[in-house]
DNA sequence: TCTGGGGTCCTAGGACCC
DNA sequence: TCTGGGGTCCTAGGACCC
């Protein structure tokens, strides 16, 4: 009678990485990746610390390297400023953004589109950027509470309810389809200043005083940037949270506080608020560079940089 | 989530022009 | 005089984001 076979299989944990750690003990506790250096190299092994950053075996080494850059950036940011960040990495802004919110604070999440679809299927629709409280509520009224439910929802029904454009957009969102371009610079479109009063204000004189102050603030901001605008608008909010906006567009742009205040005041008088006002604001839009300052220059840029 | 401030984008309707 | 269709600009309100 043959002896019963007993086989034990011993498998080293992240073997190559462990070997590297024996050779370089100073790397212990840090993310370590063993990989080739050629353009087609893949990751042979990643230490468990590295796996936390989304690096795994067989991943193209080139992919592991941005991840390494990111993890260094996060570490340096924390060391130099004390600010902790959450990082999401994915094929689109939507996946990256959702991933970064996933396990805040201090997370480092790497997801493909397919993984995101699966991972967030049971999450409320609200986690998708662009779906706010109102849209989430309207979806819930259709029985759609989760991202998964939105994925399965009938396209026709969504279009019927939200319109062609928004209907398609919602469905695409649920499947984490997002082709939007990454922007690092945005053109400033408007500049505004507003104030919520400690107590609702009924007195017209007091409202006018505030309007002058807000106009001066807005114009100050415009002047600092060398821009002016053609559309002057005021905004009022009443105690019941209803908002009223009134606007007027001039033939010529201005950033003169007197001129802006004068227009804001006339808009206020025309509207003639009948109830006490909770919030008052002034906005200048249809912006353009001040003529002469940078002749021939295009629209003003608001630079956003790291 | 009884609720601040500075923004962007979208929609819908009206005026006006060709 | 009545009519159609398209484009642009403007206003007002609303949803959303950080």
PDB file of C-alpha atoms in Angstrom, chain A residues 64-263:
ATOM      1  CA  UNK A  64       4.937  52.076 -11.510  1.00  0.00           C
ATOM      2  CA  UNK A  65       7.354  55.012 -11.944  1.00  0.00           C
ATOM      3  CA  UNK A  66       4.560  57.844 -11.991  1.00  0.00           C
ATOM      4  CA  UNK A  67       3.119  56.213  -9.059  1.00  0.00           C
ATOM      5  CA  UNK A  68       6.536  56.416  -7.415  1.00  0.00           C
ATOM      6  CA  UNK A  69       6.770  60.083  -8.312  1.00  0.00           C
ATOM      7  CA  UNK A  70       3.338  60.667  -6.788  1.00  0.00           C
ATOM      8  CA  UNK A  71       4.138  58.857  -3.565  1.00  0.00           C
ATOM      9  CA  UNK A  72       7.303  60.934  -3.243  1.00  0.00           C
ATOM     10  CA  UNK A  73       5.332  64.091  -3.871  1.00  0.00           C
ATOM     11  CA  UNK A  74       2.849  63.155  -1.155  1.00  0.00           C
ATOM     12  CA  UNK A  75       5.659  62.419   1.298  1.00  0.00           C
ATOM     13  CA  UNK A  76       7.462  65.642   0.532  1.00  0.00           C
ATOM     14  CA  UNK A  77       4.301  67.683   0.806  1.00  0.00           C
ATOM     15  CA  UNK A  78       3.596  66.273   4.221  1.00  0.00           C
ATOM     16  CA  UNK A  79       7.174  66.736   5.404  1.00  0.00           C
ATOM     17  CA  UNK A  80       7.475  70.321   4.202  1.00  0.00           C
ATOM     18  CA  UNK A  81       3.994  71.681   4.889  1.00  0.00           C
ATOM     19  CA  UNK A  82       2.287  69.228   7.212  1.00  0.00           C
ATOM     20  CA  UNK A  83      -0.576  68.999   4.749  1.00  0.00           C
ATOM     21  CA  UNK A  84      -1.837  65.512   4.078  1.00  0.00           C
ATOM     22  CA  UNK A  85      -3.369  64.699   0.713  1.00  0.00           C
ATOM     23  CA  UNK A  86      -5.481  61.913  -0.688  1.00  0.00           C
ATOM     24  CA  UNK A  87      -4.438  60.625  -4.079  1.00  0.00           C
ATOM     25  CA  UNK A  88      -6.627  58.990  -6.680  1.00  0.00           C
ATOM     26  CA  UNK A  89      -5.177  57.647  -9.912  1.00  0.00           C
ATOM     27  CA  UNK A  90      -7.218  56.529 -12.883  1.00  0.00           C
ATOM     28  CA  UNK A  91      -7.740  56.839 -16.625  1.00  0.00           C
ATOM     29  CA  UNK A  92      -9.941  59.930 -16.313  1.00  0.00           C
ATOM     30  CA  UNK A  93     -10.577  62.890 -14.077  1.00  0.00           C
ATOM     31  CA  UNK A  94     -13.785  61.258 -12.872  1.00  0.00           C
ATOM     32  CA  UNK A  95     -12.131  58.015 -11.778  1.00  0.00           C
ATOM     33  CA  UNK A  96      -9.191  59.836 -10.199  1.00  0.00           C
ATOM     34  CA  UNK A  97     -11.445  62.240  -8.309  1.00  0.00           C
ATOM     35  CA  UNK A  98     -13.792  59.532  -7.069  1.00  0.00           C
ATOM     36  CA  UNK A  99     -10.865  57.342  -6.052  1.00  0.00           C
ATOM     37  CA  UNK A 100      -9.276  60.163  -4.082  1.00  0.00           C
ATOM     38  CA  UNK A 101     -12.495  60.673  -2.097  1.00  0.00           C
ATOM     39  CA  UNK A 102     -12.816  56.977  -1.460  1.00  0.00           C
ATOM     40  CA  UNK A 103     -10.884  56.484   1.764  1.00  0.00           C
ATOM     41  CA  UNK A 104     -10.069  59.968   2.803  1.00  0.00           C
ATOM     42  CA  UNK A 105      -7.930  61.059   4.517  1.00  0.00           C
ATOM     43  CA  UNK A 106      -4.492  60.083   3.300  1.00  0.00           C
ATOM     44  CA  UNK A 107      -5.553  57.419   0.831  1.00  0.00           C
ATOM     45  CA  UNK A 108      -3.662  56.399  -2.284  1.00  0.00           C
ATOM     46  CA  UNK A 109      -6.053  54.637  -4.600  1.00  0.00           C
ATOM     47  CA  UNK A 110      -5.370  53.397  -8.118  1.00  0.00           C
ATOM     48  CA  UNK A 111      -8.349  52.202 -10.118  1.00  0.00           C
ATOM     49  CA  UNK A 112      -9.133  51.364 -13.719  1.00  0.00           C
ATOM     50  CA  UNK A 113     -12.499  52.431 -15.123  1.00  0.00           C
ATOM     51  CA  UNK A 114     -13.813  48.872 -14.805  1.00  0.00           C
ATOM     52  CA  UNK A 115     -12.643  48.621 -11.204  1.00  0.00           C
ATOM     53  CA  UNK A 116     -14.339  51.917 -10.410  1.00  0.00           C
ATOM     54  CA  UNK A 117     -17.615  50.661 -11.920  1.00  0.00           C
ATOM     55  CA  UNK A 118     -17.471  47.642  -9.660  1.00  0.00           C
ATOM     56  CA  UNK A 119     -16.054  49.311  -6.586  1.00  0.00           C
ATOM     57  CA  UNK A 120     -18.627  52.103  -6.400  1.00  0.00           C
ATOM     58  CA  UNK A 121     -21.664  50.196  -7.688  1.00  0.00           C
ATOM     59  CA  UNK A 122     -23.221  50.110  -4.231  1.00  0.00           C
ATOM     60  CA  UNK A 123     -22.314  53.738  -3.398  1.00  0.00           C
ATOM     61  CA  UNK A 124     -24.916  56.502  -3.552  1.00  0.00           C
ATOM     62  CA  UNK A 125     -25.120  58.388  -6.876  1.00  0.00           C
ATOM     63  CA  UNK A 126     -24.033  61.480  -4.972  1.00  0.00           C
ATOM     64  CA  UNK A 127     -20.386  60.327  -4.989  1.00  0.00           C
ATOM     65  CA  UNK A 128     -20.211  61.052  -8.725  1.00  0.00           C
ATOM     66  CA  UNK A 129     -18.900  64.531  -9.264  1.00  0.00           C
ATOM     67  CA  UNK A 130     -21.573  66.610 -10.960  1.00  0.00           C
ATOM     68  CA  UNK A 131     -24.433  64.865  -9.165  1.00  0.00           C
ATOM     69  CA  UNK A 132     -25.441  67.157  -6.335  1.00  0.00           C
ATOM     70  CA  UNK A 133     -28.247  66.975  -3.781  1.00  0.00           C
ATOM     71  CA  UNK A 134     -30.962  68.005  -6.260  1.00  0.00           C
ATOM     72  CA  UNK A 135     -30.051  65.531  -8.975  1.00  0.00           C
ATOM     73  CA  UNK A 136     -29.564  62.754  -6.411  1.00  0.00           C
ATOM     74  CA  UNK A 137     -33.059  63.491  -5.134  1.00  0.00           C
ATOM     75  CA  UNK A 138     -34.585  63.401  -8.616  1.00  0.00           C
ATOM     76  CA  UNK A 139     -32.815  60.112  -9.315  1.00  0.00           C
ATOM     77  CA  UNK A 140     -34.054  58.686  -6.032  1.00  0.00           C
ATOM     78  CA  UNK A 141     -37.583  59.587  -7.099  1.00  0.00           C
ATOM     79  CA  UNK A 142     -37.034  57.219 -10.049  1.00  0.00           C
ATOM     80  CA  UNK A 143     -35.884  54.532  -7.637  1.00  0.00           C
ATOM     81  CA  UNK A 144     -32.230  55.095  -8.547  1.00  0.00           C
ATOM     82  CA  UNK A 145     -30.220  55.377  -5.358  1.00  0.00           C
ATOM     83  CA  UNK A 146     -26.870  53.827  -6.217  1.00  0.00           C
ATOM     84  CA  UNK A 147     -24.266  54.112  -8.960  1.00  0.00           C
ATOM     85  CA  UNK A 148     -25.052  50.490  -9.865  1.00  0.00           C
ATOM     86  CA  UNK A 149     -28.737  51.291 -10.233  1.00  0.00           C
ATOM     87  CA  UNK A 150     -27.848  54.227 -12.462  1.00  0.00           C
ATOM     88  CA  UNK A 151     -25.664  51.933 -14.569  1.00  0.00           C
ATOM     89  CA  UNK A 152     -28.650  49.647 -15.138  1.00  0.00           C
ATOM     90  CA  UNK A 153     -31.203  52.436 -15.554  1.00  0.00           C
ATOM     91  CA  UNK A 154     -32.939  52.760 -18.903  1.00  0.00           C
ATOM     92  CA  UNK A 155     -31.354  55.411 -21.077  1.00  0.00           C
ATOM     93  CA  UNK A 156     -34.735  56.397 -22.482  1.00  0.00           C
ATOM     94  CA  UNK A 157     -36.156  56.943 -19.033  1.00  0.00           C
ATOM     95  CA  UNK A 158     -33.251  59.136 -18.006  1.00  0.00           C
ATOM     96  CA  UNK A 159     -33.550  61.208 -21.167  1.00  0.00           C
ATOM     97  CA  UNK A 160     -37.278  61.524 -20.649  1.00  0.00           C
ATOM     98  CA  UNK A 161     -36.667  62.810 -17.149  1.00  0.00           C
ATOM     99  CA  UNK A 162     -33.494  64.888 -17.527  1.00  0.00           C
ATOM    100  CA  UNK A 163     -33.392  65.758 -21.195  1.00  0.00           C
ATOM    101  CA  UNK A 164     -31.220  64.415 -24.001  1.00  0.00           C
ATOM    102  CA  UNK A 165     -27.932  65.824 -22.913  1.00  0.00           C
ATOM    103  CA  UNK A 166     -28.168  65.370 -19.157  1.00  0.00           C
ATOM    104  CA  UNK A 167     -29.753  61.923 -19.554  1.00  0.00           C
ATOM    105  CA  UNK A 168     -26.845  60.612 -21.584  1.00  0.00           C
ATOM    106  CA  UNK A 169     -24.358  62.328 -19.359  1.00  0.00           C
ATOM    107  CA  UNK A 170     -25.754  60.697 -16.208  1.00  0.00           C
ATOM    108  CA  UNK A 171     -25.537  57.230 -17.678  1.00  0.00           C
ATOM    109  CA  UNK A 172     -21.976  57.820 -18.914  1.00  0.00           C
ATOM    110  CA  UNK A 173     -21.063  59.084 -15.467  1.00  0.00           C
ATOM    111  CA  UNK A 174     -22.325  55.899 -13.825  1.00  0.00           C
ATOM    112  CA  UNK A 175     -20.042  53.845 -16.091  1.00  0.00           C
ATOM    113  CA  UNK A 176     -17.171  56.214 -15.308  1.00  0.00           C
ATOM    114  CA  UNK A 177     -16.844  57.289 -18.922  1.00  0.00           C
ATOM    115  CA  UNK A 178     -15.179  60.696 -18.928  1.00  0.00           C
ATOM    116  CA  UNK A 179     -13.204  62.108 -21.825  1.00  0.00           C
ATOM    117  CA  UNK A 180     -12.915  65.625 -20.437  1.00  0.00           C
ATOM    118  CA  UNK A 181      -9.585  67.334 -20.922  1.00  0.00           C
ATOM    119  CA  UNK A 182      -7.346  68.272 -18.059  1.00  0.00           C
ATOM    120  CA  UNK A 183      -7.068  72.017 -17.651  1.00  0.00           C
ATOM    121  CA  UNK A 184      -4.283  73.678 -15.750  1.00  0.00           C
ATOM    122  CA  UNK A 185      -5.258  77.184 -16.704  1.00  0.00           C
ATOM    123  CA  UNK A 186      -8.680  78.738 -16.709  1.00  0.00           C
ATOM    124  CA  UNK A 187      -9.877  82.023 -18.061  1.00  0.00           C
ATOM    125  CA  UNK A 188     -11.565  84.110 -15.391  1.00  0.00           C
ATOM    126  CA  UNK A 189     -15.173  84.704 -16.446  1.00  0.00           C
ATOM    127  CA  UNK A 190     -16.525  86.865 -13.662  1.00  0.00           C
ATOM    128  CA  UNK A 191     -15.606  88.480 -10.410  1.00  0.00           C
ATOM    129  CA  UNK A 192     -18.004  89.055  -7.537  1.00  0.00           C
ATOM    130  CA  UNK A 193     -18.348  90.063  -3.942  1.00  0.00           C
ATOM    131  CA  UNK A 194     -21.280  89.337  -1.668  1.00  0.00           C
ATOM    132  CA  UNK A 195     -22.250  89.598   1.962  1.00  0.00           C
ATOM    133  CA  UNK A 196     -24.750  87.878   4.200  1.00  0.00           C
ATOM    134  CA  UNK A 197     -26.021  90.318   6.816  1.00  0.00           C
ATOM    135  CA  UNK A 198     -26.039  89.339  10.480  1.00  0.00           C
ATOM    136  CA  UNK A 199     -29.669  90.428  10.494  1.00  0.00           C
ATOM    137  CA  UNK A 200     -31.887  90.879   7.406  1.00  0.00           C
ATOM    138  CA  UNK A 201     -31.796  94.476   6.183  1.00  0.00           C
ATOM    139  CA  UNK A 202     -34.878  96.416   5.053  1.00  0.00           C
ATOM    140  CA  UNK A 203     -33.447  99.935   4.949  1.00  0.00           C
ATOM    141  CA  UNK A 204     -32.739 101.013   1.353  1.00  0.00           C
ATOM    142  CA  UNK A 205     -30.021 103.465   2.416  1.00  0.00           C
ATOM    143  CA  UNK A 206     -28.152 100.706   4.208  1.00  0.00           C
ATOM    144  CA  UNK A 207     -28.457  98.422   1.173  1.00  0.00           C
ATOM    145  CA  UNK A 208     -27.107 101.170  -1.067  1.00  0.00           C
ATOM    146  CA  UNK A 209     -24.139 101.724   1.255  1.00  0.00           C
ATOM    147  CA  UNK A 210     -23.349  98.026   1.080  1.00  0.00           C
ATOM    148  CA  UNK A 211     -23.668  98.014  -2.686  1.00  0.00           C
ATOM    149  CA  UNK A 212     -21.066 100.795  -2.912  1.00  0.00           C
ATOM    150  CA  UNK A 213     -18.671  98.876  -0.715  1.00  0.00           C
ATOM    151  CA  UNK A 214     -19.115  95.641  -2.678  1.00  0.00           C
ATOM    152  CA  UNK A 215     -18.659  97.476  -5.992  1.00  0.00           C
ATOM    153  CA  UNK A 216     -15.395  98.937  -4.715  1.00  0.00           C
ATOM    154  CA  UNK A 217     -14.202  95.479  -3.653  1.00  0.00           C
ATOM    155  CA  UNK A 218     -14.985  93.908  -6.998  1.00  0.00           C
ATOM    156  CA  UNK A 219     -13.347  96.717  -8.940  1.00  0.00           C
ATOM    157  CA  UNK A 220     -10.264  96.528  -6.773  1.00  0.00           C
ATOM    158  CA  UNK A 221      -9.913  92.854  -7.723  1.00  0.00           C
ATOM    159  CA  UNK A 222     -10.435  93.643 -11.396  1.00  0.00           C
ATOM    160  CA  UNK A 223      -7.870  96.433 -11.372  1.00  0.00           C
ATOM    161  CA  UNK A 224      -5.249  94.245  -9.716  1.00  0.00           C
ATOM    162  CA  UNK A 225      -5.637  91.848 -12.655  1.00  0.00           C
ATOM    163  CA  UNK A 226      -5.751  94.555 -15.292  1.00  0.00           C
ATOM    164  CA  UNK A 227      -9.230  93.569 -16.444  1.00  0.00           C
ATOM    165  CA  UNK A 228     -12.656  95.140 -16.709  1.00  0.00           C
ATOM    166  CA  UNK A 229     -16.146  93.941 -17.570  1.00  0.00           C
ATOM    167  CA  UNK A 230     -19.267  94.901 -19.483  1.00  0.00           C
ATOM    168  CA  UNK A 231     -21.967  93.131 -17.495  1.00  0.00           C
ATOM    169  CA  UNK A 232     -22.842  94.460 -14.056  1.00  0.00           C
ATOM    170  CA  UNK A 233     -25.161  92.354 -11.900  1.00  0.00           C
ATOM    171  CA  UNK A 234     -26.605  92.443  -8.431  1.00  0.00           C
ATOM    172  CA  UNK A 235     -27.872  89.531  -6.385  1.00  0.00           C
ATOM    173  CA  UNK A 236     -30.347  89.561  -3.529  1.00  0.00           C
ATOM    174  CA  UNK A 237     -31.389  86.778  -1.230  1.00  0.00           C
ATOM    175  CA  UNK A 238     -34.462  87.016   0.936  1.00  0.00           C
ATOM    176  CA  UNK A 239     -35.147  85.376   4.271  1.00  0.00           C
ATOM    177  CA  UNK A 240     -36.963  82.477   2.599  1.00  0.00           C
ATOM    178  CA  UNK A 241     -33.836  81.769   0.528  1.00  0.00           C
ATOM    179  CA  UNK A 242     -35.262  82.957  -2.774  1.00  0.00           C
ATOM    180  CA  UNK A 243     -32.622  84.598  -4.941  1.00  0.00           C
ATOM    181  CA  UNK A 244     -33.075  87.441  -7.370  1.00  0.00           C
ATOM    182  CA  UNK A 245     -30.463  88.578  -9.881  1.00  0.00           C
ATOM    183  CA  UNK A 246     -30.607  91.644 -12.083  1.00  0.00           C
ATOM    184  CA  UNK A 247     -28.032  92.454 -14.717  1.00  0.00           C
ATOM    185  CA  UNK A 248     -27.231  95.017 -17.312  1.00  0.00           C
ATOM    186  CA  UNK A 249     -24.637  94.954 -20.070  1.00  0.00           C
ATOM    187  CA  UNK A 250     -22.763  98.063 -21.094  1.00  0.00           C
ATOM    188  CA  UNK A 251     -21.401  98.792 -24.545  1.00  0.00           C
ATOM    189  CA  UNK A 252     -17.980  99.475 -23.016  1.00  0.00           C
ATOM    190  CA  UNK A 253     -16.206  97.550 -20.271  1.00  0.00           C
ATOM    191  CA  UNK A 254     -15.417  99.242 -16.957  1.00  0.00           C
ATOM    192  CA  UNK A 255     -13.704  98.627 -13.669  1.00  0.00           C
ATOM    193  CA  UNK A 256     -14.475 102.061 -12.289  1.00  0.00           C
ATOM    194  CA  UNK A 257     -16.030 101.631  -8.824  1.00  0.00           C
ATOM    195  CA  UNK A 258     -18.185 104.754  -9.248  1.00  0.00           C
ATOM    196  CA  UNK A 259     -19.600 103.537 -12.529  1.00  0.00           C
ATOM    197  CA  UNK A 260     -20.213 100.015 -11.261  1.00  0.00           C
ATOM    198  CA  UNK A 261     -21.817 101.280  -8.055  1.00  0.00           C
ATOM    199  CA  UNK A 262     -24.042 103.660 -10.020  1.00  0.00           C
ATOM    200  CA  UNK A 263     -25.329 100.806 -12.169  1.00  0.00           C
TER     201      UNK A 263
END
